Short mmCIF file of C-alpha atoms and ligand atoms in Angstrom, two decimals:
data_model
loop_
_atom_site.label_atom_id
_atom_site.label_comp_id
_atom_site.label_asym_id
_atom_site.label_seq_id
_atom_site.Cartn_x
_atom_site.Cartn_y
_atom_site.Cartn_z
CA MET A 1 13.37 -10.03 17.10
CA VAL A 2 15.80 -9.93 14.17
CA SER A 3 18.34 -7.19 14.69
CA GLU A 4 19.96 -4.84 12.21
CA TYR A 5 22.42 -5.85 9.53
CA VAL A 6 25.64 -3.95 9.94
CA GLY A 7 28.04 -5.69 7.60
CA THR A 8 29.41 -8.66 5.69
CA VAL A 9 32.25 -11.05 6.57
CA ILE A 10 35.30 -10.43 4.39
CA SER A 11 38.06 -12.75 3.36
CA THR A 12 41.63 -11.81 4.33
CA ALA A 13 44.78 -13.73 5.19
CA SER A 14 43.75 -14.00 8.85
CA SER A 15 39.95 -13.91 8.63
CA PRO A 16 37.56 -15.61 8.96
CA SER A 17 39.01 -18.11 11.41
CA PRO A 18 37.59 -19.59 14.62
CA ALA A 19 39.53 -16.91 16.53
CA ASN A 20 39.18 -13.95 14.22
CA VAL A 21 36.37 -12.70 11.99
CA ASP A 22 36.63 -9.38 10.13
CA PHE A 23 33.68 -7.74 8.45
CA VAL A 24 33.17 -4.66 6.33
CA VAL A 25 30.64 -2.26 7.77
CA THR A 26 27.86 -1.69 5.25
CA LYS A 27 25.37 0.17 7.37
CA GLY A 28 25.56 2.57 10.29
CA ILE A 29 28.35 2.86 12.82
CA VAL A 30 29.80 0.10 14.95
CA HIS A 31 31.88 0.48 18.10
CA ARG A 32 34.70 -1.36 19.73
CA GLY A 33 33.13 -3.33 22.58
CA GLN A 34 29.86 -3.96 20.73
CA PHE A 35 28.62 -7.50 20.13
CA VAL A 36 27.51 -8.94 16.78
CA GLU A 37 25.90 -12.18 15.66
CA ILE A 38 26.91 -14.06 12.55
CA GLU A 39 25.16 -17.01 10.90
CA HIS A 40 27.24 -20.15 11.06
CA ALA A 41 26.83 -23.71 9.79
CA GLU A 42 26.41 -24.92 13.38
CA GLY A 43 24.11 -22.16 14.64
CA THR A 44 24.50 -18.49 15.52
CA MET A 45 27.94 -17.18 16.34
CA LEU A 46 28.33 -14.40 18.91
CA ALA A 47 31.39 -12.18 18.48
CA LEU A 48 32.87 -9.13 20.18
CA ILE A 49 34.14 -6.18 18.12
CA THR A 50 37.71 -5.67 19.25
CA ASN A 51 38.73 -3.00 16.77
CA VAL A 52 37.28 -0.75 14.09
CA ILE A 53 39.52 0.37 11.23
CA LYS A 54 38.83 2.94 8.51
CA THR A 55 40.61 2.39 5.22
CA ASN A 56 40.78 4.21 1.92
CA LYS A 57 42.81 3.01 -1.01
CA TYR A 58 43.48 6.58 -2.20
CA PHE A 59 45.53 7.15 0.93
CA GLU A 60 47.33 3.84 1.00
CA ARG A 61 50.47 4.99 -0.82
CA ALA A 62 52.41 7.58 1.16
CA ASP A 63 54.47 8.69 -1.87
CA SER A 64 51.50 9.50 -4.11
CA VAL A 65 49.60 11.29 -1.31
CA LYS A 66 52.67 13.40 -0.63
CA GLU A 67 53.19 14.22 -4.32
CA PHE A 68 49.58 15.24 -4.80
CA GLU A 69 49.56 17.47 -1.74
CA ALA A 70 52.90 19.01 -2.79
CA ARG A 71 51.45 20.07 -6.14
CA GLY A 72 48.87 22.06 -4.28
CA ASN A 73 45.98 19.91 -5.49
CA ALA A 74 44.06 18.38 -2.67
CA ILE A 75 43.40 14.75 -3.58
CA PHE A 76 39.77 14.90 -2.62
CA GLU A 77 39.18 17.64 -5.22
CA GLN A 78 40.44 15.39 -8.02
CA PHE A 79 39.07 12.03 -7.03
CA PRO A 80 35.91 10.84 -5.28
CA THR A 81 38.02 9.80 -2.29
CA ALA A 82 35.18 9.96 0.19
CA GLU A 83 33.37 7.24 -1.73
CA TRP A 84 36.33 4.93 -1.30
CA GLU A 85 36.43 5.08 2.44
CA TYR A 86 35.22 1.97 4.16
CA ILE A 87 35.27 0.53 7.64
CA VAL A 88 36.51 -2.88 8.69
CA ALA A 89 35.69 -4.28 12.09
CA ASN A 90 37.79 -7.00 13.74
CA THR A 91 35.85 -9.36 15.94
CA ARG A 92 36.67 -12.15 18.30
CA PRO A 93 34.17 -15.03 18.18
CA LEU A 94 32.99 -15.93 21.71
CA GLY A 95 30.68 -18.87 21.18
CA ILE A 96 28.20 -20.55 18.88
CA PHE A 97 24.61 -21.13 19.93
CA THR A 98 23.76 -24.59 18.62
CA ALA A 99 20.65 -26.67 19.13
CA SER A 100 22.40 -28.42 22.01
CA GLY A 101 23.77 -25.35 23.79
CA VAL A 102 26.66 -22.92 23.53
CA LYS A 103 29.94 -24.28 22.21
CA ARG A 104 33.39 -22.81 21.69
CA PRO A 105 33.99 -21.84 18.06
CA SER A 106 36.13 -24.39 16.23
CA THR A 107 35.24 -23.45 12.64
CA PRO A 108 34.71 -20.01 11.09
CA PRO A 109 31.62 -18.61 9.37
CA SER A 110 31.87 -18.25 5.58
CA PRO A 111 33.13 -15.07 3.89
CA GLY A 112 30.15 -13.13 2.62
CA THR A 113 27.97 -14.00 5.62
CA LYS A 114 25.81 -11.13 6.89
CA VAL A 115 26.66 -9.67 10.29
CA ARG A 116 23.99 -8.29 12.60
CA LEU A 117 24.16 -6.45 15.92
CA ALA A 118 23.67 -9.01 18.69
CA SER A 119 20.19 -9.13 20.17
CA THR A 120 19.90 -8.51 23.91
CA GLU A 121 18.27 -11.94 24.22
CA LEU A 122 21.32 -13.67 22.79
CA LEU A 123 23.67 -11.73 25.08
CA ARG A 124 21.54 -12.41 28.12
CA LYS A 125 21.65 -16.13 27.37
CA PHE A 126 25.36 -16.16 26.61
CA TYR A 127 26.30 -14.46 29.88
CA ARG A 128 23.56 -16.37 31.76
CA PHE A 129 22.12 -13.23 33.33
CA ASP A 130 19.52 -13.92 35.99
CA ASP A 131 16.25 -11.93 36.19
CA ASN A 132 16.41 -12.27 39.98
CA GLY A 133 20.13 -11.57 40.03
CA LEU A 134 22.16 -8.63 41.29
CA HIS A 135 21.84 -5.60 39.01
CA LEU A 136 25.27 -3.99 38.85
CA GLY A 137 25.21 -2.08 35.57
CA LYS A 138 24.63 -2.06 31.84
CA VAL A 139 26.32 -3.63 28.85
CA GLU A 140 27.56 -0.67 26.83
CA PHE A 141 25.99 -0.08 23.38
CA HIS A 142 23.33 -2.70 24.14
CA ASP A 143 20.32 -1.86 26.17
CA LEU A 144 20.94 -4.73 28.56
CA ASP A 145 21.14 -4.76 32.34
CA VAL A 146 23.95 -6.76 33.89
CA LYS A 147 22.11 -8.97 36.38
CA LEU A 148 24.35 -11.54 37.93
CA ASN A 149 23.25 -14.70 39.65
CA LEU A 150 23.95 -14.47 43.40
CA THR A 151 25.57 -17.89 43.67
CA ARG A 152 27.75 -17.54 40.60
CA LEU A 153 28.95 -14.10 41.62
CA LEU A 154 29.64 -14.66 45.29
CA LYS A 155 29.83 -18.31 46.27
CA LYS A 156 33.42 -18.72 45.13
CA HIS A 157 34.41 -15.22 46.22
CA LEU A 158 34.79 -11.92 44.42
CA ALA A 159 37.70 -9.50 44.07
CA VAL A 160 37.29 -5.85 43.02
CA LEU A 161 40.52 -4.32 41.79
CA SER A 162 41.66 -1.02 40.31
CA ILE A 163 43.78 2.04 40.90
CA SER A 164 42.59 4.50 43.51
CA GLY A 165 39.53 6.50 42.47
CA ALA A 166 38.37 4.25 39.61
CA GLY A 167 35.11 3.36 41.36
CA LYS A 168 35.64 0.21 43.46
CA SER A 169 33.79 1.40 46.56
CA TYR A 170 31.05 2.85 44.35
CA ALA A 171 30.57 -0.48 42.55
CA VAL A 172 30.57 -2.38 45.84
CA SER A 173 27.98 0.07 47.22
CA CYS A 174 25.75 -0.95 44.28
CA LEU A 175 26.35 -4.60 45.17
CA ILE A 176 25.38 -3.92 48.80
CA GLU A 177 22.19 -2.14 47.69
CA GLU A 178 21.25 -5.20 45.63
CA LEU A 179 21.84 -7.51 48.59
CA LEU A 180 19.78 -5.29 50.92
CA ASP A 181 16.95 -4.93 48.40
CA ARG A 182 16.67 -8.65 47.74
CA LYS A 183 13.34 -10.31 48.36
CA LYS A 184 13.21 -12.94 51.04
CA GLU A 185 11.90 -15.58 48.61
CA HIS A 186 14.98 -15.14 46.41
CA GLY A 187 17.31 -15.89 49.30
CA ARG A 188 18.88 -13.11 51.38
CA ILE A 189 22.37 -13.29 52.72
CA ALA A 190 23.99 -11.15 55.40
CA CYS A 191 26.59 -8.56 54.53
CA VAL A 192 29.45 -7.41 56.76
CA VAL A 193 31.99 -4.77 55.68
CA PHE A 194 35.36 -4.02 57.18
CA ASP A 195 35.72 -0.37 56.31
CA PRO A 196 39.13 1.16 57.17
CA HIS A 197 38.27 4.61 55.78
CA GLY A 198 34.65 4.98 56.86
CA GLU A 199 33.51 5.00 53.21
CA TYR A 200 30.28 3.12 53.82
CA SER A 201 28.90 4.93 56.87
CA SER A 202 26.37 6.83 54.72
CA PHE A 203 24.36 3.57 54.52
CA ALA A 204 23.60 4.00 58.22
CA GLU A 205 22.37 7.60 57.93
CA PRO A 206 18.74 8.50 57.18
CA ALA A 207 18.62 9.26 53.45
CA LYS A 208 18.28 12.80 52.13
CA ARG A 209 15.64 13.48 49.47
CA GLY A 210 16.21 11.60 46.25
CA TYR A 211 18.19 8.75 47.78
CA ALA A 212 17.10 5.30 48.90
CA ASP A 213 17.18 4.78 52.66
CA TYR A 214 19.04 1.79 54.02
CA SER A 215 19.53 3.08 57.57
CA ASP A 216 16.97 0.70 59.08
CA LYS A 217 18.80 -2.27 57.58
CA THR A 218 22.27 -1.12 58.61
CA LEU A 219 24.25 -1.47 61.80
CA LEU A 220 27.27 0.81 62.11
CA VAL A 221 29.91 -0.18 64.63
CA LYS A 222 32.83 2.14 65.38
CA GLY A 223 36.11 0.30 65.73
CA ASN A 224 36.89 1.82 69.13
CA ASN A 225 33.60 0.48 70.52
CA ILE A 226 34.36 -3.10 69.57
CA ARG A 227 35.19 -5.48 72.41
CA ILE A 228 36.39 -9.05 72.27
CA GLY A 229 35.21 -11.27 75.11
CA VAL A 230 38.26 -13.00 76.58
CA PRO A 231 36.28 -16.16 77.49
CA ASN A 232 35.43 -16.50 73.79
CA LEU A 233 39.08 -16.71 72.80
CA SER A 234 40.28 -20.20 72.05
CA ILE A 235 43.96 -20.83 72.59
CA ARG A 236 44.35 -21.05 68.79
CA VAL A 237 42.88 -17.59 68.27
CA LEU A 238 44.77 -16.14 71.22
CA ALA A 239 48.04 -17.61 69.96
CA SER A 240 47.37 -16.18 66.50
CA ILE A 241 47.24 -12.66 67.92
CA ILE A 242 50.45 -13.26 69.92
CA PRO A 243 52.48 -14.42 66.95
CA GLY A 244 55.78 -14.69 68.83
CA ILE A 245 54.45 -17.06 71.48
CA SER A 246 56.61 -20.13 72.19
CA LEU A 247 55.29 -23.67 72.57
CA ALA A 248 55.90 -23.73 76.33
CA GLN A 249 54.19 -20.36 76.78
CA ARG A 250 51.26 -21.55 74.69
CA ARG A 251 50.90 -24.73 76.75
CA GLU A 252 50.75 -22.83 80.04
CA LEU A 253 48.40 -20.20 78.65
CA SER A 254 46.11 -22.91 77.33
CA ARG A 255 46.02 -24.64 80.72
CA ILE A 256 45.19 -21.46 82.63
CA LEU A 257 42.62 -20.37 80.06
CA GLY A 258 40.99 -23.80 80.45
CA GLU A 259 40.91 -23.45 84.25
CA LEU A 260 39.31 -20.01 84.06
CA LYS A 261 36.69 -21.25 81.60
CA LYS A 262 35.89 -24.10 83.94
CA GLU A 263 35.52 -21.67 86.86
CA MET A 264 33.20 -19.60 84.68
CA ARG A 265 31.00 -22.60 83.90
CA ASN A 266 30.85 -23.29 87.61
CA GLY A 267 29.26 -19.91 88.15
CA SER A 268 32.03 -17.36 88.63
CA GLY A 269 30.99 -15.33 85.57
CA PRO A 270 32.97 -14.16 82.52
CA PHE A 271 36.56 -12.98 82.95
CA ASP A 272 38.77 -10.38 81.32
CA LEU A 273 42.49 -9.96 80.61
CA ALA A 274 43.16 -8.57 84.09
CA ARG A 275 41.74 -11.75 85.62
CA LEU A 276 43.79 -13.88 83.21
CA LYS A 277 46.94 -12.01 84.22
CA GLN A 278 46.07 -12.43 87.89
CA ALA A 279 45.61 -16.18 87.41
CA ILE A 280 49.02 -16.41 85.73
CA THR A 281 50.70 -14.34 88.45
CA GLU A 282 49.20 -16.55 91.18
CA ASP A 283 50.01 -19.84 89.47
CA SER A 284 52.95 -21.53 91.14
CA ASP A 285 53.53 -24.17 88.44
CA ILE A 286 54.72 -21.78 85.69
CA LYS A 287 58.43 -21.12 85.31
CA SER A 288 59.24 -17.53 86.07
CA ASN A 289 60.57 -16.64 82.61
CA THR A 290 57.45 -18.10 80.94
CA LYS A 291 55.34 -16.20 83.43
CA GLY A 292 57.16 -12.95 82.67
CA ALA A 293 56.79 -13.39 78.91
CA LEU A 294 53.08 -14.23 79.14
CA LEU A 295 52.37 -11.26 81.38
CA ALA A 296 54.24 -8.99 78.97
CA TRP A 297 52.25 -10.29 75.96
CA LEU A 298 48.99 -9.84 77.82
CA SER A 299 49.87 -6.33 78.98
CA GLU A 300 50.58 -5.43 75.39
CA LEU A 301 47.16 -6.76 74.39
CA GLU A 302 45.57 -4.91 77.31
CA SER A 303 47.00 -1.62 76.06
CA LEU A 304 44.95 -2.02 72.86
CA LYS A 305 41.79 -1.45 74.95
CA LEU A 306 40.05 -4.10 72.92
CA PHE A 307 39.42 -6.95 75.33
CA SER A 308 36.67 -7.31 77.85
CA LYS A 309 34.43 -9.92 79.45
CA LEU A 310 31.93 -10.13 76.56
CA ASP A 311 31.86 -9.68 72.78
CA LEU A 312 30.52 -6.33 71.68
CA PRO A 313 28.61 -6.47 69.39
CA SER A 314 27.78 -10.16 69.33
CA ILE A 315 28.34 -12.02 66.07
CA ARG A 316 24.63 -12.76 65.82
CA ASP A 317 23.85 -9.04 65.85
CA LEU A 318 26.38 -8.48 63.09
CA VAL A 319 25.31 -11.24 60.74
CA MET A 320 21.62 -10.99 59.85
CA PRO A 321 19.94 -11.99 56.57
CA GLY A 322 19.20 -9.04 54.29
CA ARG A 323 21.11 -6.67 56.56
CA LEU A 324 24.38 -4.80 56.50
CA ALA A 325 26.89 -4.39 59.33
CA ILE A 326 29.64 -1.83 58.81
CA ILE A 327 32.70 -2.17 60.99
CA ASP A 328 34.17 1.29 60.68
CA LEU A 329 37.87 1.04 61.48
CA SER A 330 38.66 4.66 60.57
CA ASP A 331 39.06 5.67 64.22
CA ILE A 332 41.82 3.12 64.79
CA ILE A 333 45.36 3.97 63.76
CA ASP A 334 47.17 0.88 65.03
CA ILE A 335 47.26 -1.62 62.15
CA LYS A 336 47.77 -4.50 64.57
CA LYS A 337 44.57 -3.62 66.41
CA LYS A 338 42.70 -3.46 63.09
CA GLN A 339 44.07 -6.85 62.08
CA ILE A 340 43.11 -8.40 65.42
CA ILE A 341 39.53 -7.15 65.01
CA VAL A 342 39.31 -8.47 61.45
CA SER A 343 40.89 -11.75 62.45
CA TYR A 344 38.64 -12.31 65.47
CA ILE A 345 35.39 -11.37 63.79
CA ALA A 346 36.22 -13.36 60.64
CA GLN A 347 37.12 -16.46 62.72
CA LYS A 348 33.97 -16.14 64.73
CA MET A 349 31.79 -15.65 61.65
CA PHE A 350 33.34 -18.63 59.92
CA SER A 351 33.00 -21.00 62.86
CA GLU A 352 29.43 -19.90 63.66
CA ARG A 353 28.51 -20.31 60.00
CA ARG A 354 29.98 -23.82 59.92
CA ARG A 355 27.70 -24.70 62.80
CA GLN A 356 24.77 -23.09 60.95
CA ASN A 357 24.27 -20.66 63.84
CA ILE A 358 24.24 -17.63 61.56
CA ALA A 359 23.01 -16.82 58.04
CA PRO A 360 25.15 -17.32 54.93
CA PHE A 361 27.15 -14.14 54.51
CA LEU A 362 29.29 -11.96 52.31
CA LEU A 363 32.30 -10.52 54.12
CA ILE A 364 33.54 -7.42 52.29
CA ILE A 365 37.10 -6.32 53.03
CA GLU A 366 38.17 -2.87 51.85
CA GLU A 367 41.90 -2.30 51.55
CA ALA A 368 42.26 -6.08 51.54
CA HIS A 369 46.04 -5.86 51.02
CA GLN A 370 46.29 -4.50 54.59
CA PHE A 371 44.67 -7.63 55.99
CA ILE A 372 45.91 -10.32 53.58
CA PRO A 373 49.34 -9.02 52.58
CA GLU A 374 51.46 -11.01 50.15
CA HIS A 375 54.83 -10.34 51.75
CA ALA A 376 54.63 -9.89 55.50
CA SER A 377 55.75 -11.86 58.52
CA GLU A 378 53.16 -13.72 60.60
CA GLU A 379 53.30 -10.95 63.21
CA GLN A 380 52.39 -8.34 60.65
CA ALA A 381 49.67 -10.42 59.03
CA ILE A 382 47.54 -11.60 61.94
CA SER A 383 44.35 -11.75 59.87
CA ARG A 384 45.89 -13.48 56.84
CA GLU A 385 45.51 -17.10 57.91
CA ILE A 386 41.78 -17.03 58.68
CA LEU A 387 41.00 -15.11 55.49
CA ARG A 388 43.01 -17.66 53.51
CA THR A 389 40.97 -20.39 55.18
CA ILE A 390 37.67 -18.74 54.29
CA ALA A 391 38.91 -18.26 50.71
CA ARG A 392 39.75 -21.96 50.54
CA GLU A 393 36.82 -23.52 52.36
CA GLY A 394 34.13 -20.85 52.64
CA ARG A 395 32.16 -21.90 49.57
CA LYS A 396 31.19 -25.18 51.23
CA PHE A 397 29.54 -23.31 54.06
CA GLY A 398 28.03 -20.19 52.48
CA ALA A 399 30.86 -17.96 53.70
CA SER A 400 31.88 -15.66 50.85
CA LEU A 401 34.55 -12.99 50.57
CA CYS A 402 34.63 -9.79 48.56
CA LEU A 403 38.17 -8.41 48.55
CA ILE A 404 38.75 -4.83 47.43
CA SER A 405 42.19 -3.48 46.71
CA GLN A 406 44.03 -0.77 44.82
CA ARG A 407 47.31 -2.65 45.28
CA PRO A 408 46.71 -6.13 43.83
CA VAL A 409 50.48 -6.78 43.85
CA GLN A 410 50.50 -6.53 47.64
CA LEU A 411 47.52 -8.86 47.99
CA ASP A 412 48.20 -12.50 48.86
CA THR A 413 48.30 -14.43 45.55
CA THR A 414 46.87 -17.61 47.08
CA THR A 415 43.79 -15.80 48.31
CA LEU A 416 43.39 -13.72 45.16
CA SER A 417 43.43 -16.81 42.97
CA GLN A 418 40.61 -18.27 45.07
CA CYS A 419 38.42 -15.36 44.03
CA ASN A 420 36.68 -16.97 41.07
CA THR A 421 35.12 -13.72 39.88
CA LYS A 422 36.99 -10.46 39.45
CA ILE A 423 35.62 -7.04 38.72
CA ILE A 424 38.46 -4.97 37.33
CA LEU A 425 38.20 -1.25 36.90
CA ARG A 426 40.96 0.97 35.56
CA ILE A 427 44.46 -0.32 36.30
CA THR A 428 47.52 1.44 34.93
CA ASN A 429 50.48 0.03 36.84
CA PRO A 430 52.06 -2.75 34.72
CA TYR A 431 53.00 -4.79 37.82
CA ASP A 432 49.40 -4.75 39.03
CA LEU A 433 48.14 -5.66 35.54
CA ASP A 434 50.55 -8.54 35.36
CA HIS A 435 49.54 -9.79 38.81
CA VAL A 436 45.85 -9.66 37.87
CA ALA A 437 46.51 -11.45 34.56
CA LYS A 438 48.39 -14.21 36.38
CA SER A 439 45.55 -14.80 38.81
CA ALA A 440 42.95 -15.11 36.04
CA GLU A 441 43.60 -17.36 33.08
CA ALA A 442 40.47 -16.19 31.19
CA ILE A 443 41.91 -12.77 30.55
CA ASP A 444 43.57 -12.21 27.18
CA LYS A 445 46.00 -9.64 25.84
CA ARG A 446 43.37 -7.49 24.13
CA SER A 447 41.24 -7.27 27.27
CA LEU A 448 44.32 -6.39 29.32
CA ASP A 449 45.09 -3.49 26.98
CA MET A 450 41.56 -2.20 27.37
CA ILE A 451 41.83 -2.16 31.20
CA THR A 452 44.36 0.66 31.08
CA SER A 453 41.98 2.89 29.11
CA LEU A 454 38.81 2.35 31.17
CA GLN A 455 37.02 5.44 32.50
CA VAL A 456 35.74 5.86 36.05
CA GLY A 457 32.81 3.47 36.53
CA GLU A 458 33.69 1.24 33.56
CA ALA A 459 34.55 -2.30 34.50
CA LEU A 460 35.64 -5.65 33.17
CA ILE A 461 34.16 -8.68 34.87
CA ILE A 462 35.78 -12.06 34.44
CA GLY A 463 35.34 -15.52 35.86
CA GLU A 464 32.62 -17.70 37.30
CA ALA A 465 29.83 -15.07 37.33
CA VAL A 466 29.88 -14.45 33.57
CA GLY A 467 31.86 -17.31 32.01
CA TYR A 468 33.41 -15.00 29.46
CA PRO A 469 35.02 -11.55 30.07
CA LEU A 470 32.51 -8.73 29.82
CA PHE A 471 33.03 -4.98 29.82
CA PHE A 472 30.17 -3.06 31.43
CA ARG A 473 29.28 0.28 32.94
CA VAL A 474 28.52 0.28 36.67
CA ARG A 475 25.02 1.63 37.31
CA GLN A 476 24.20 4.74 39.35
CA ARG A 477 23.95 4.12 43.05
CA ARG A 478 20.63 4.58 44.84
CA SER A 479 22.03 5.14 48.32
CA MET A 480 23.60 8.39 49.47
CA PRO A 481 27.16 8.95 48.30
CA SER A 482 29.97 8.45 50.75
CA LYS A 483 31.17 11.54 52.58
CA HIS A 484 34.50 11.03 50.80
CA GLU A 485 32.80 11.74 47.49
CA ILE A 486 32.33 15.48 48.12
CA THR A 487 34.39 17.79 45.93
CA LEU A 488 37.45 19.64 47.15
CA GLU A 489 35.45 22.89 46.82
CA GLU A 490 32.74 21.50 49.11
CA ALA A 491 35.31 20.25 51.62
CA ALA A 492 36.97 23.69 51.67
CA LEU A 493 33.61 25.43 52.17
CA GLN A 494 32.69 23.04 54.98
CA TYR A 495 35.98 23.72 56.72
CA GLU A 496 35.68 27.51 56.51
CA GLU A 497 32.09 27.31 57.73
CA SER A 498 33.11 25.21 60.74
CA MET A 499 35.92 27.69 61.54
CA ARG A 500 33.50 30.62 61.29
CA LYS A 501 31.10 28.90 63.71
CA ARG A 502 33.93 28.20 66.13
CA ASP A 503 35.04 31.85 66.08
CA GLU A 504 31.46 32.96 66.70
CA GLU A 505 31.17 30.61 69.65
CA THR A 506 34.49 31.82 71.12
CA GLU A 507 33.40 35.43 70.72
CA ALA A 508 30.08 34.71 72.41
CA LEU A 509 31.95 33.13 75.31
CA LEU A 510 34.19 36.17 75.76
N1 ATP B 1 29.82 4.16 38.38
C1 ATP B 1 30.02 5.42 38.74
N2 ATP B 1 29.18 6.38 38.37
C2 ATP B 1 29.38 7.65 38.74
N3 ATP B 1 30.40 8.08 39.52
C3 ATP B 1 31.28 7.17 39.93
C4 ATP B 1 31.14 5.79 39.56
N4 ATP B 1 32.15 5.12 40.10
C5 ATP B 1 32.88 6.01 40.79
N5 ATP B 1 32.38 7.24 40.68
C6 ATP B 1 32.94 8.44 41.31
O1 ATP B 1 34.36 8.37 41.27
C7 ATP B 1 34.94 8.70 42.53
C8 ATP B 1 35.84 7.59 43.03
O2 ATP B 1 35.10 6.42 43.26
P1 ATP B 1 35.42 5.42 44.46
O3 ATP B 1 35.54 6.14 45.74
O4 ATP B 1 34.43 4.32 44.38
O5 ATP B 1 36.87 4.91 44.01
P2 ATP B 1 37.76 3.75 44.65
O6 ATP B 1 38.21 2.91 43.52
O7 ATP B 1 37.05 3.09 45.75
O8 ATP B 1 39.01 4.56 45.20
P3 ATP B 1 39.98 4.21 46.47
O9 ATP B 1 40.84 3.08 46.02
O10 ATP B 1 40.78 5.46 46.62
O11 ATP B 1 39.12 3.88 47.62
C9 ATP B 1 33.78 9.00 43.46
O12 ATP B 1 33.66 10.39 43.61
C10 ATP B 1 32.56 8.44 42.78
O13 ATP B 1 31.43 9.23 43.00
MG1 MG B 2 37.37 3.00 47.82
#
């Protein structure tokens, strides 16, 4: 289908060039962010409108406009000024479709060339959208769904960044819906979310009218119900959650852990921290100061009420193809406990995936800066090392990360730069913008400027999944909104209603 003519390439000092093509709008209205196609000696050039400027030569000279107005004669009454108004659009060429594929523009189109709105087919090809891909939104001004190929979006990890309230969790909810709705024949991966604020728990509830139901595909685990089986802890994992452990302490702990595991294999059953402490207390080979330190570390771990004889839930129950597991950490206040849970489950998922014991997965981490902080000591960043490892090596094993953060500056740069695709919603803080720009070479100055003016639900996607930066609008979610999405009015009403009920109950009791 040949699309509409909208203008003609003009000749100015800076246009047309391979980096810059201006055209005068001859028909209709064009918008910043819209795509156009321009005939070119090598094929068809696709370009993005980066600015739209109205000009009128009657108003070019400030002194004459002022003089006219001062005499009390409006200019437009004397001259046909309206007829002299015209619109120039600046565009940035993105690529040229040639017979042998898409190439980077190295020569400009000729002045005088007609400019048409880009066809959806051309855009779809340029961004390599996939009919069986993940439908996250729409390209604005073009009736085109953003459908991203699963592998290109997730294999080399994804980061979703913006200020608070710009729509990160909403966009990720759309991503989860797409993963849960995927057909088996297209390849289904498992999805696990670490959810510090309980923003995703609505996936586990039966849907109200008008919403899609995902409750039968969702497992919700409350943080306080999670247990880590002590026999499943390797000395490496155990040492990583006791960051201050010395070499001598580690050696003794490793030996005793080994002995207990051997006993278990010989039929004495799984053991817990109390049994480990008992074994240390009874061991006569450990020096007393090492013994004291180990017992103190283990008592501290015991007080977290997190360790037991068996894992609960088991990793295999968490990681299932086409299913979602939400690990709701909102009932845990202690950041160390949260980090230990993230660290343990992530380690376990990664090692089981390497052995092909579980399905390929996407591990979504909300508030990622809490778990992979940029500046924090080892003790305060227990989960950082394993998440760095998955970021570095996960793609070889089908272990993908989706990191979500409203504080990109506080997020580990090494890990962030391993996220080959980034979805960026509104960001206003210059430090955060700078940090994001540094971690993504594809992003240019003009795109950066546009990030600060995005509205809720508008996003820029850059990197592996699209090849070239693309602004798009996140689609409407199908699942029920998170309980955090209710208005302040609704929250106030709910509170007063609950108080009224409580008073009624108290009165009834009296
Ligand atoms: N694409 C969208 N369409 C419609 N409403 C949206 C969209 N994205 C976000 N919203 C609304 O904006 C509000 C904030 O969205 P969301 O909770 O996803 O923000 P967030 O970036 O995760 O914030 P925080 O960093 O505080 O967690 C919500 O009430 C949500 O309903
Ligand atoms: Mg959120």
